[in-house]
JSON list of C-alpha atoms in Angstrom, two decimals:
[
{"chain": "H", "resi": 1, "resn": "UNK", "atom": "CA", "xyz": [78.61, 113.40, 110.20]},
{"chain": "H", "resi": 2, "resn": "UNK", "atom": "CA", "xyz": [76.56, 114.84, 113.28]},
{"chain": "H", "resi": 3, "resn": "UNK", "atom": "CA", "xyz": [78.90, 115.90, 115.87]},
{"chain": "H", "resi": 4, "resn": "UNK", "atom": "CA", "xyz": [78.90, 118.04, 119.26]},
{"chain": "H", "resi": 5, "resn": "UNK", "atom": "CA", "xyz": [81.89, 119.80, 120.60]},
{"chain": "H", "resi": 6, "resn": "UNK", "atom": "CA", "xyz": [82.09, 121.21, 124.23]},
{"chain": "H", "resi": 7, "resn": "UNK", "atom": "CA", "xyz": [84.54, 123.86, 125.39]},
{"chain": "H", "resi": 8, "resn": "UNK", "atom": "CA", "xyz": [86.35, 124.26, 127.74]},
{"chain": "H", "resi": 9, "resn": "UNK", "atom": "CA", "xyz": [87.18, 120.50, 128.38]},
{"chain": "H", "resi": 10, "resn": "UNK", "atom": "CA", "xyz": [87.85, 121.52, 131.98]},
{"chain": "H", "resi": 11, "resn": "UNK", "atom": "CA", "xyz": [87.78, 124.80, 133.95]},
{"chain": "H", "resi": 12, "resn": "UNK", "atom": "CA", "xyz": [88.74, 125.58, 137.64]},
{"chain": "H", "resi": 13, "resn": "UNK", "atom": "CA", "xyz": [87.40, 128.61, 139.44]},
{"chain": "H", "resi": 14, "resn": "UNK", "atom": "CA", "xyz": [86.80, 129.80, 142.80]},
{"chain": "H", "resi": 15, "resn": "UNK", "atom": "CA", "xyz": [83.58, 129.94, 144.70]},
{"chain": "H", "resi": 16, "resn": "UNK", "atom": "CA", "xyz": [81.72, 133.22, 143.67]},
{"chain": "H", "resi": 17, "resn": "UNK", "atom": "CA", "xyz": [82.96, 133.14, 140.22]},
{"chain": "H", "resi": 18, "resn": "UNK", "atom": "CA", "xyz": [80.74, 133.17, 137.17]},
{"chain": "H", "resi": 19, "resn": "UNK", "atom": "CA", "xyz": [81.29, 130.52, 134.43]},
{"chain": "H", "resi": 20, "resn": "UNK", "atom": "CA", "xyz": [80.12, 130.16, 130.89]},
{"chain": "H", "resi": 21, "resn": "UNK", "atom": "CA", "xyz": [80.25, 126.71, 129.14]},
{"chain": "H", "resi": 22, "resn": "UNK", "atom": "CA", "xyz": [80.15, 126.32, 125.51]},
{"chain": "H", "resi": 23, "resn": "UNK", "atom": "CA", "xyz": [78.33, 123.74, 123.18]},
{"chain": "H", "resi": 24, "resn": "UNK", "atom": "CA", "xyz": [78.49, 123.81, 119.30]},
{"chain": "H", "resi": 25, "resn": "UNK", "atom": "CA", "xyz": [76.92, 121.50, 117.05]},
{"chain": "H", "resi": 26, "resn": "UNK", "atom": "CA", "xyz": [76.63, 120.15, 113.43]},
{"chain": "H", "resi": 27, "resn": "UNK", "atom": "CA", "xyz": [73.38, 118.09, 113.04]},
{"chain": "H", "resi": 28, "resn": "UNK", "atom": "CA", "xyz": [71.13, 117.30, 110.21]},
{"chain": "H", "resi": 29, "resn": "UNK", "atom": "CA", "xyz": [67.71, 118.87, 111.12]},
{"chain": "H", "resi": 30, "resn": "UNK", "atom": "CA", "xyz": [68.03, 120.32, 114.78]},
{"chain": "H", "resi": 31, "resn": "UNK", "atom": "CA", "xyz": [65.39, 119.31, 117.19]},
{"chain": "H", "resi": 32, "resn": "UNK", "atom": "CA", "xyz": [66.61, 120.20, 120.50]},
{"chain": "H", "resi": 33, "resn": "UNK", "atom": "CA", "xyz": [69.66, 120.54, 122.82]},
{"chain": "H", "resi": 34, "resn": "UNK", "atom": "CA", "xyz": [69.87, 119.12, 126.45]},
{"chain": "H", "resi": 35, "resn": "UNK", "atom": "CA", "xyz": [72.18, 120.02, 129.27]},
{"chain": "H", "resi": 36, "resn": "UNK", "atom": "CA", "xyz": [72.90, 117.52, 132.10]},
{"chain": "H", "resi": 37, "resn": "UNK", "atom": "CA", "xyz": [74.92, 117.43, 135.25]},
{"chain": "H", "resi": 38, "resn": "UNK", "atom": "CA", "xyz": [77.08, 114.61, 136.22]},
{"chain": "H", "resi": 39, "resn": "UNK", "atom": "CA", "xyz": [78.60, 114.39, 139.64]},
{"chain": "H", "resi": 40, "resn": "UNK", "atom": "CA", "xyz": [79.49, 110.87, 140.79]},
{"chain": "H", "resi": 41, "resn": "UNK", "atom": "CA", "xyz": [76.69, 108.96, 139.40]},
{"chain": "H", "resi": 42, "resn": "UNK", "atom": "CA", "xyz": [73.89, 109.46, 137.00]},
{"chain": "H", "resi": 43, "resn": "UNK", "atom": "CA", "xyz": [73.69, 112.81, 134.83]},
{"chain": "H", "resi": 44, "resn": "UNK", "atom": "CA", "xyz": [70.60, 114.85, 135.89]},
{"chain": "H", "resi": 45, "resn": "UNK", "atom": "CA", "xyz": [68.62, 117.09, 133.62]},
{"chain": "H", "resi": 46, "resn": "UNK", "atom": "CA", "xyz": [69.25, 120.63, 133.46]},
{"chain": "H", "resi": 47, "resn": "UNK", "atom": "CA", "xyz": [67.53, 122.21, 130.72]},
{"chain": "H", "resi": 48, "resn": "UNK", "atom": "CA", "xyz": [66.02, 121.41, 127.13]},
{"chain": "H", "resi": 49, "resn": "UNK", "atom": "CA", "xyz": [66.15, 124.14, 124.49]},
{"chain": "H", "resi": 50, "resn": "UNK", "atom": "CA", "xyz": [64.24, 123.92, 121.24]},
{"chain": "H", "resi": 51, "resn": "UNK", "atom": "CA", "xyz": [63.43, 126.43, 118.56]},
{"chain": "H", "resi": 52, "resn": "UNK", "atom": "CA", "xyz": [60.25, 127.37, 120.49]},
{"chain": "H", "resi": 53, "resn": "UNK", "atom": "CA", "xyz": [62.32, 127.75, 123.85]},
{"chain": "H", "resi": 54, "resn": "UNK", "atom": "CA", "xyz": [65.74, 129.21, 123.42]},
{"chain": "H", "resi": 55, "resn": "UNK", "atom": "CA", "xyz": [66.14, 130.53, 126.85]},
{"chain": "H", "resi": 56, "resn": "UNK", "atom": "CA", "xyz": [65.75, 128.87, 130.11]},
{"chain": "H", "resi": 57, "resn": "UNK", "atom": "CA", "xyz": [66.91, 129.99, 133.63]},
{"chain": "H", "resi": 58, "resn": "UNK", "atom": "CA", "xyz": [66.76, 127.88, 137.10]},
{"chain": "H", "resi": 59, "resn": "UNK", "atom": "CA", "xyz": [68.23, 129.86, 139.88]},
{"chain": "H", "resi": 60, "resn": "UNK", "atom": "CA", "xyz": [72.06, 130.61, 139.36]},
{"chain": "H", "resi": 61, "resn": "UNK", "atom": "CA", "xyz": [71.96, 128.53, 136.13]},
{"chain": "H", "resi": 62, "resn": "UNK", "atom": "CA", "xyz": [70.73, 129.82, 132.93]},
{"chain": "H", "resi": 63, "resn": "UNK", "atom": "CA", "xyz": [71.10, 128.48, 129.16]},
{"chain": "H", "resi": 64, "resn": "UNK", "atom": "CA", "xyz": [70.51, 130.03, 125.66]},
{"chain": "H", "resi": 65, "resn": "UNK", "atom": "CA", "xyz": [70.40, 128.62, 122.18]},
{"chain": "H", "resi": 66, "resn": "UNK", "atom": "CA", "xyz": [71.80, 130.57, 119.13]},
{"chain": "H", "resi": 67, "resn": "UNK", "atom": "CA", "xyz": [70.39, 128.47, 116.25]},
{"chain": "H", "resi": 68, "resn": "UNK", "atom": "CA", "xyz": [72.16, 131.14, 113.61]},
{"chain": "H", "resi": 69, "resn": "UNK", "atom": "CA", "xyz": [75.50, 130.04, 115.47]},
{"chain": "H", "resi": 70, "resn": "UNK", "atom": "CA", "xyz": [74.38, 126.41, 116.07]},
{"chain": "H", "resi": 71, "resn": "UNK", "atom": "CA", "xyz": [75.51, 126.65, 119.57]},
{"chain": "H", "resi": 72, "resn": "UNK", "atom": "CA", "xyz": [74.40, 126.93, 123.35]},
{"chain": "H", "resi": 73, "resn": "UNK", "atom": "CA", "xyz": [76.04, 128.41, 126.26]},
{"chain": "H", "resi": 74, "resn": "UNK", "atom": "CA", "xyz": [75.21, 127.13, 129.99]},
{"chain": "H", "resi": 75, "resn": "UNK", "atom": "CA", "xyz": [76.00, 130.00, 132.60]},
{"chain": "H", "resi": 76, "resn": "UNK", "atom": "CA", "xyz": [76.41, 129.70, 136.16]},
{"chain": "H", "resi": 77, "resn": "UNK", "atom": "CA", "xyz": [76.59, 132.81, 138.27]},
{"chain": "H", "resi": 78, "resn": "UNK", "atom": "CA", "xyz": [77.92, 132.84, 142.13]},
{"chain": "H", "resi": 79, "resn": "UNK", "atom": "CA", "xyz": [79.49, 129.33, 141.61]},
{"chain": "H", "resi": 80, "resn": "UNK", "atom": "CA", "xyz": [79.52, 126.97, 144.60]},
{"chain": "H", "resi": 81, "resn": "UNK", "atom": "CA", "xyz": [81.53, 123.94, 145.53]},
{"chain": "H", "resi": 82, "resn": "UNK", "atom": "CA", "xyz": [78.58, 122.06, 144.88]},
{"chain": "H", "resi": 83, "resn": "UNK", "atom": "CA", "xyz": [78.49, 123.25, 141.40]},
{"chain": "H", "resi": 84, "resn": "UNK", "atom": "CA", "xyz": [81.59, 120.93, 140.68]},
{"chain": "H", "resi": 85, "resn": "UNK", "atom": "CA", "xyz": [80.57, 118.36, 138.17]},
{"chain": "H", "resi": 86, "resn": "UNK", "atom": "CA", "xyz": [80.79, 117.29, 134.53]},
{"chain": "H", "resi": 87, "resn": "UNK", "atom": "CA", "xyz": [78.47, 119.28, 132.48]},
{"chain": "H", "resi": 88, "resn": "UNK", "atom": "CA", "xyz": [77.23, 117.39, 129.37]},
{"chain": "H", "resi": 89, "resn": "UNK", "atom": "CA", "xyz": [75.45, 118.95, 126.26]},
{"chain": "H", "resi": 90, "resn": "UNK", "atom": "CA", "xyz": [73.22, 116.67, 124.02]},
{"chain": "H", "resi": 91, "resn": "UNK", "atom": "CA", "xyz": [71.85, 117.30, 120.74]},
{"chain": "H", "resi": 92, "resn": "UNK", "atom": "CA", "xyz": [69.03, 115.54, 118.89]},
{"chain": "H", "resi": 93, "resn": "UNK", "atom": "CA", "xyz": [68.52, 115.53, 115.20]},
{"chain": "H", "resi": 94, "resn": "UNK", "atom": "CA", "xyz": [64.57, 115.51, 114.12]},
{"chain": "H", "resi": 95, "resn": "UNK", "atom": "CA", "xyz": [63.01, 112.16, 113.29]},
{"chain": "H", "resi": 96, "resn": "UNK", "atom": "CA", "xyz": [65.10, 110.06, 115.88]},
{"chain": "H", "resi": 97, "resn": "UNK", "atom": "CA", "xyz": [64.86, 109.62, 119.53]},
{"chain": "H", "resi": 98, "resn": "UNK", "atom": "CA", "xyz": [68.77, 109.54, 119.60]},
{"chain": "H", "resi": 99, "resn": "UNK", "atom": "CA", "xyz": [70.86, 112.30, 121.23]},
{"chain": "H", "resi": 100, "resn": "UNK", "atom": "CA", "xyz": [74.40, 112.90, 120.52]},
{"chain": "H", "resi": 101, "resn": "UNK", "atom": "CA", "xyz": [76.67, 113.70, 123.32]},
{"chain": "H", "resi": 102, "resn": "UNK", "atom": "CA", "xyz": [79.55, 116.03, 123.36]},
{"chain": "H", "resi": 103, "resn": "UNK", "atom": "CA", "xyz": [82.75, 115.02, 125.55]},
{"chain": "H", "resi": 104, "resn": "UNK", "atom": "CA", "xyz": [81.55, 117.25, 128.54]},
{"chain": "H", "resi": 105, "resn": "UNK", "atom": "CA", "xyz": [83.26, 120.13, 130.50]},
{"chain": "H", "resi": 106, "resn": "UNK", "atom": "CA", "xyz": [84.64, 119.03, 134.01]},
{"chain": "H", "resi": 107, "resn": "UNK", "atom": "CA", "xyz": [84.06, 121.96, 136.26]},
{"chain": "H", "resi": 108, "resn": "UNK", "atom": "CA", "xyz": [85.90, 122.24, 139.58]},
{"chain": "H", "resi": 109, "resn": "UNK", "atom": "CA", "xyz": [85.03, 124.97, 142.05]},
{"chain": "H", "resi": 110, "resn": "UNK", "atom": "CA", "xyz": [87.26, 125.78, 144.62]},
{"chain": "H", "resi": 111, "resn": "UNK", "atom": "CA", "xyz": [86.29, 126.85, 148.15]},
{"chain": "N", "resi": 1, "resn": "UNK", "atom": "CA", "xyz": [59.91, 110.87, 139.95]},
{"chain": "N", "resi": 2, "resn": "UNK", "atom": "CA", "xyz": [61.36, 108.52, 137.20]},
{"chain": "N", "resi": 3, "resn": "UNK", "atom": "CA", "xyz": [63.75, 105.54, 138.38]},
{"chain": "N", "resi": 4, "resn": "UNK", "atom": "CA", "xyz": [66.28, 104.02, 136.21]},
{"chain": "N", "resi": 5, "resn": "UNK", "atom": "CA", "xyz": [67.77, 100.98, 138.21]},
{"chain": "N", "resi": 6, "resn": "UNK", "atom": "CA", "xyz": [71.17, 99.18, 137.02]},
{"chain": "N", "resi": 7, "resn": "UNK", "atom": "CA", "xyz": [71.85, 95.77, 138.41]},
{"chain": "N", "resi": 8, "resn": "UNK", "atom": "CA", "xyz": [75.12, 96.42, 139.39]},
{"chain": "N", "resi": 9, "resn": "UNK", "atom": "CA", "xyz": [77.39, 99.55, 140.36]},
{"chain": "N", "resi": 10, "resn": "UNK", "atom": "CA", "xyz": [80.51, 97.71, 140.06]},
{"chain": "N", "resi": 11, "resn": "UNK", "atom": "CA", "xyz": [81.41, 94.48, 137.79]},
{"chain": "N", "resi": 12, "resn": "UNK", "atom": "CA", "xyz": [84.37, 92.42, 137.36]},
{"chain": "N", "resi": 13, "resn": "UNK", "atom": "CA", "xyz": [84.64, 89.78, 134.64]},
{"chain": "N", "resi": 14, "resn": "UNK", "atom": "CA", "xyz": [87.30, 87.87, 132.90]},
{"chain": "N", "resi": 15, "resn": "UNK", "atom": "CA", "xyz": [88.23, 88.21, 129.17]},
{"chain": "N", "resi": 16, "resn": "UNK", "atom": "CA", "xyz": [86.01, 85.73, 126.82]},
{"chain": "N", "resi": 17, "resn": "UNK", "atom": "CA", "xyz": [83.14, 85.73, 129.47]},
{"chain": "N", "resi": 18, "resn": "UNK", "atom": "CA", "xyz": [79.69, 86.62, 128.32]},
{"chain": "N", "resi": 19, "resn": "UNK", "atom": "CA", "xyz": [78.37, 89.47, 130.50]},
{"chain": "N", "resi": 20, "resn": "UNK", "atom": "CA", "xyz": [74.98, 90.84, 131.11]},
{"chain": "N", "resi": 21, "resn": "UNK", "atom": "CA", "xyz": [74.03, 94.22, 132.13]},
{"chain": "N", "resi": 22, "resn": "UNK", "atom": "CA", "xyz": [70.64, 94.69, 133.34]},
{"chain": "N", "resi": 23, "resn": "UNK", "atom": "CA", "xyz": [68.47, 97.99, 133.47]},
{"chain": "N", "resi": 24, "resn": "UNK", "atom": "CA", "xyz": [64.92, 98.52, 134.72]},
{"chain": "N", "resi": 25, "resn": "UNK", "atom": "CA", "xyz": [62.69, 101.63, 134.59]},
{"chain": "N", "resi": 26, "resn": "UNK", "atom": "CA", "xyz": [59.62, 102.28, 136.32]},
{"chain": "N", "resi": 27, "resn": "UNK", "atom": "CA", "xyz": [57.94, 104.77, 134.16]},
{"chain": "N", "resi": 28, "resn": "UNK", "atom": "CA", "xyz": [56.62, 103.09, 131.49]},
{"chain": "N", "resi": 29, "resn": "UNK", "atom": "CA", "xyz": [58.94, 104.74, 128.91]},
{"chain": "N", "resi": 30, "resn": "UNK", "atom": "CA", "xyz": [58.70, 103.49, 125.30]},
{"chain": "N", "resi": 31, "resn": "UNK", "atom": "CA", "xyz": [62.50, 104.25, 124.57]},
{"chain": "N", "resi": 32, "resn": "UNK", "atom": "CA", "xyz": [65.77, 102.93, 126.28]},
{"chain": "N", "resi": 33, "resn": "UNK", "atom": "CA", "xyz": [69.20, 103.29, 125.53]},
{"chain": "N", "resi": 34, "resn": "UNK", "atom": "CA", "xyz": [72.66, 101.75, 126.48]},
{"chain": "N", "resi": 35, "resn": "UNK", "atom": "CA", "xyz": [75.80, 104.16, 126.35]},
{"chain": "N", "resi": 36, "resn": "UNK", "atom": "CA", "xyz": [79.55, 103.63, 127.12]},
{"chain": "N", "resi": 37, "resn": "UNK", "atom": "CA", "xyz": [81.20, 106.44, 129.05]},
{"chain": "N", "resi": 38, "resn": "UNK", "atom": "CA", "xyz": [85.02, 106.83, 128.56]},
{"chain": "N", "resi": 39, "resn": "UNK", "atom": "CA", "xyz": [87.41, 109.65, 129.72]},
{"chain": "N", "resi": 40, "resn": "UNK", "atom": "CA", "xyz": [87.79, 112.29, 126.84]},
{"chain": "N", "resi": 41, "resn": "UNK", "atom": "CA", "xyz": [85.13, 110.40, 124.61]},
{"chain": "N", "resi": 42, "resn": "UNK", "atom": "CA", "xyz": [82.00, 111.21, 126.62]},
{"chain": "N", "resi": 43, "resn": "UNK", "atom": "CA", "xyz": [78.88, 109.29, 125.89]},
{"chain": "N", "resi": 44, "resn": "UNK", "atom": "CA", "xyz": [78.68, 106.93, 123.01]},
{"chain": "N", "resi": 45, "resn": "UNK", "atom": "CA", "xyz": [75.27, 105.35, 122.06]},
{"chain": "N", "resi": 46, "resn": "UNK", "atom": "CA", "xyz": [75.61, 101.27, 121.87]},
{"chain": "N", "resi": 47, "resn": "UNK", "atom": "CA", "xyz": [72.18, 100.67, 121.16]},
{"chain": "N", "resi": 48, "resn": "UNK", "atom": "CA", "xyz": [68.55, 101.83, 121.72]},
{"chain": "N", "resi": 49, "resn": "UNK", "atom": "CA", "xyz": [65.07, 100.34, 121.69]},
{"chain": "N", "resi": 50, "resn": "UNK", "atom": "CA", "xyz": [61.95, 102.12, 120.87]},
{"chain": "N", "resi": 51, "resn": "UNK", "atom": "CA", "xyz": [59.37, 99.25, 121.59]},
{"chain": "N", "resi": 52, "resn": "UNK", "atom": "CA", "xyz": [59.58, 95.70, 123.11]},
{"chain": "N", "resi": 53, "resn": "UNK", "atom": "CA", "xyz": [61.67, 93.61, 120.83]},
{"chain": "N", "resi": 54, "resn": "UNK", "atom": "CA", "xyz": [62.57, 96.55, 118.90]},
{"chain": "N", "resi": 55, "resn": "UNK", "atom": "CA", "xyz": [65.96, 97.78, 118.75]},
{"chain": "N", "resi": 56, "resn": "UNK", "atom": "CA", "xyz": [68.58, 99.75, 116.75]},
{"chain": "N", "resi": 57, "resn": "UNK", "atom": "CA", "xyz": [72.23, 99.67, 116.55]},
{"chain": "N", "resi": 58, "resn": "UNK", "atom": "CA", "xyz": [74.00, 102.99, 117.84]},
{"chain": "N", "resi": 59, "resn": "UNK", "atom": "CA", "xyz": [77.56, 104.47, 117.06]},
{"chain": "N", "resi": 60, "resn": "UNK", "atom": "CA", "xyz": [79.45, 101.57, 118.66]},
{"chain": "N", "resi": 61, "resn": "UNK", "atom": "CA", "xyz": [77.63, 98.43, 118.59]},
{"chain": "N", "resi": 62, "resn": "UNK", "atom": "CA", "xyz": [80.32, 95.89, 117.55]},
{"chain": "N", "resi": 63, "resn": "UNK", "atom": "CA", "xyz": [80.83, 93.15, 120.33]},
{"chain": "N", "resi": 64, "resn": "UNK", "atom": "CA", "xyz": [77.60, 94.02, 121.90]},
{"chain": "N", "resi": 65, "resn": "UNK", "atom": "CA", "xyz": [73.77, 92.80, 121.80]},
{"chain": "N", "resi": 66, "resn": "UNK", "atom": "CA", "xyz": [70.68, 93.61, 123.50]},
{"chain": "N", "resi": 67, "resn": "UNK", "atom": "CA", "xyz": [67.58, 92.25, 124.48]},
{"chain": "N", "resi": 68, "resn": "UNK", "atom": "CA", "xyz": [64.30, 93.91, 125.47]},
{"chain": "N", "resi": 69, "resn": "UNK", "atom": "CA", "xyz": [61.46, 91.49, 126.12]},
{"chain": "N", "resi": 70, "resn": "UNK", "atom": "CA", "xyz": [59.31, 93.56, 128.45]},
{"chain": "N", "resi": 71, "resn": "UNK", "atom": "CA", "xyz": [58.63, 96.95, 128.33]},
{"chain": "N", "resi": 72, "resn": "UNK", "atom": "CA", "xyz": [60.54, 97.93, 131.68]},
{"chain": "N", "resi": 73, "resn": "UNK", "atom": "CA", "xyz": [63.67, 95.95, 131.27]},
{"chain": "N", "resi": 74, "resn": "UNK", "atom": "CA", "xyz": [66.60, 96.50, 128.80]},
{"chain": "N", "resi": 75, "resn": "UNK", "atom": "CA", "xyz": [69.59, 94.26, 128.79]},
{"chain": "N", "resi": 76, "resn": "UNK", "atom": "CA", "xyz": [73.17, 94.86, 127.15]},
{"chain": "N", "resi": 77, "resn": "UNK", "atom": "CA", "xyz": [74.99, 91.68, 126.54]},
{"chain": "N", "resi": 78, "resn": "UNK", "atom": "CA", "xyz": [78.92, 91.46, 125.93]},
{"chain": "N", "resi": 79, "resn": "UNK", "atom": "CA", "xyz": [78.97, 88.32, 124.12]},
{"chain": "N", "resi": 80, "resn": "UNK", "atom": "CA", "xyz": [82.72, 87.73, 124.78]},
{"chain": "N", "resi": 81, "resn": "UNK", "atom": "CA", "xyz": [84.19, 90.26, 127.06]},
{"chain": "N", "resi": 82, "resn": "UNK", "atom": "CA", "xyz": [87.46, 91.79, 125.97]},
{"chain": "N", "resi": 83, "resn": "UNK", "atom": "CA", "xyz": [89.81, 94.42, 128.01]},
{"chain": "N", "resi": 84, "resn": "UNK", "atom": "CA", "xyz": [88.64, 97.15, 125.65]},
{"chain": "N", "resi": 85, "resn": "UNK", "atom": "CA", "xyz": [85.05, 97.00, 127.00]},
{"chain": "N", "resi": 86, "resn": "UNK", "atom": "CA", "xyz": [86.44, 98.15, 130.43]},
{"chain": "N", "resi": 87, "resn": "UNK", "atom": "CA", "xyz": [84.34, 101.35, 130.78]},
{"chain": "N", "resi": 88, "resn": "UNK", "atom": "CA", "xyz": [81.23, 103.06, 132.61]},
{"chain": "N", "resi": 89, "resn": "UNK", "atom": "CA", "xyz": [77.94, 101.72, 131.14]},
{"chain": "N", "resi": 90, "resn": "UNK", "atom": "CA", "xyz": [75.02, 103.97, 131.52]},
{"chain": "N", "resi": 91, "resn": "UNK", "atom": "CA", "xyz": [71.61, 102.97, 130.73]},
{"chain": "N", "resi": 92, "resn": "UNK", "atom": "CA", "xyz": [68.83, 105.73, 130.08]},
{"chain": "N", "resi": 93, "resn": "UNK", "atom": "CA", "xyz": [65.14, 105.66, 129.29]},
{"chain": "N", "resi": 94, "resn": "UNK", "atom": "CA", "xyz": [62.84, 108.45, 127.89]},
{"chain": "N", "resi": 95, "resn": "UNK", "atom": "CA", "xyz": [59.19, 108.88, 126.63]},
{"chain": "N", "resi": 96, "resn": "UNK", "atom": "CA", "xyz": [59.20, 109.87, 122.93]},
{"chain": "N", "resi": 97, "resn": "UNK", "atom": "CA", "xyz": [61.18, 113.11, 122.48]},
{"chain": "N", "resi": 98, "resn": "UNK", "atom": "CA", "xyz": [61.63, 114.01, 126.03]},
{"chain": "N", "resi": 99, "resn": "UNK", "atom": "CA", "xyz": [64.91, 114.35, 127.81]},
{"chain": "N", "resi": 100, "resn": "UNK", "atom": "CA", "xyz": [66.49, 111.04, 129.07]},
{"chain": "N", "resi": 101, "resn": "UNK", "atom": "CA", "xyz": [66.62, 109.68, 132.60]},
{"chain": "N", "resi": 102, "resn": "UNK", "atom": "CA", "xyz": [69.81, 107.87, 133.45]},
{"chain": "N", "resi": 103, "resn": "UNK", "atom": "CA", "xyz": [70.53, 105.25, 135.89]},
{"chain": "N", "resi": 104, "resn": "UNK", "atom": "CA", "xyz": [73.78, 105.48, 138.11]},
{"chain": "N", "resi": 105, "resn": "UNK", "atom": "CA", "xyz": [76.13, 103.50, 135.69]},
{"chain": "N", "resi": 106, "resn": "UNK", "atom": "CA", "xyz": [77.92, 100.17, 135.95]},
{"chain": "N", "resi": 107, "resn": "UNK", "atom": "CA", "xyz": [81.40, 100.65, 136.32]},
{"chain": "N", "resi": 108, "resn": "UNK", "atom": "CA", "xyz": [82.75, 97.37, 134.31]},
{"chain": "N", "resi": 109, "resn": "UNK", "atom": "CA", "xyz": [86.23, 95.90, 134.42]},
{"chain": "N", "resi": 110, "resn": "UNK", "atom": "CA", "xyz": [87.49, 93.32, 132.29]},
{"chain": "N", "resi": 111, "resn": "UNK", "atom": "CA", "xyz": [90.60, 91.47, 133.15]}
]
């Protein structure tokens, strides 16, 4: 059965800290991996990683895909209180439009 | 910018009622999805649709049905609401194999 596991489940840090969130997966014929940020409402898209694009960066956020280890990390440097959110990882098997979501990591950044 | 609109942010219904959740997207996307989000369980796919009048079961379709009569609108129907269907419901749309765009969610309480 396809599955996605995220760790840790929750994390509390102070402003300025660097955090690393993990996502590991077991899917049949991997197509892509997505990261989302969810505050109070809709999850918003952060990054999409594929075999041809294993590293993405935007400002203080960056993500790497390790196809050998079947995992991805999301790094956030110099965290701010506005980074407090649930971070969701989703993986798509090839041949389908569906994504399989992990349970998410709840990040809280203290001032 | 893609907009996915869910008809209600909060909804309270009674056990046994037939409940309709509506979702509209404005980007002419082929694919639309319904998820429920519960603490500790992440996002679980209920149904998705890849074209008008086409639908496919997700991981937890029991107790739900869907309707897609027009490309922009995807409805989730709880045939006879039960208390274990109290949850946050998220609608999403996407173009082919692109990232999904989410609505703000409907928090449904069944009493």
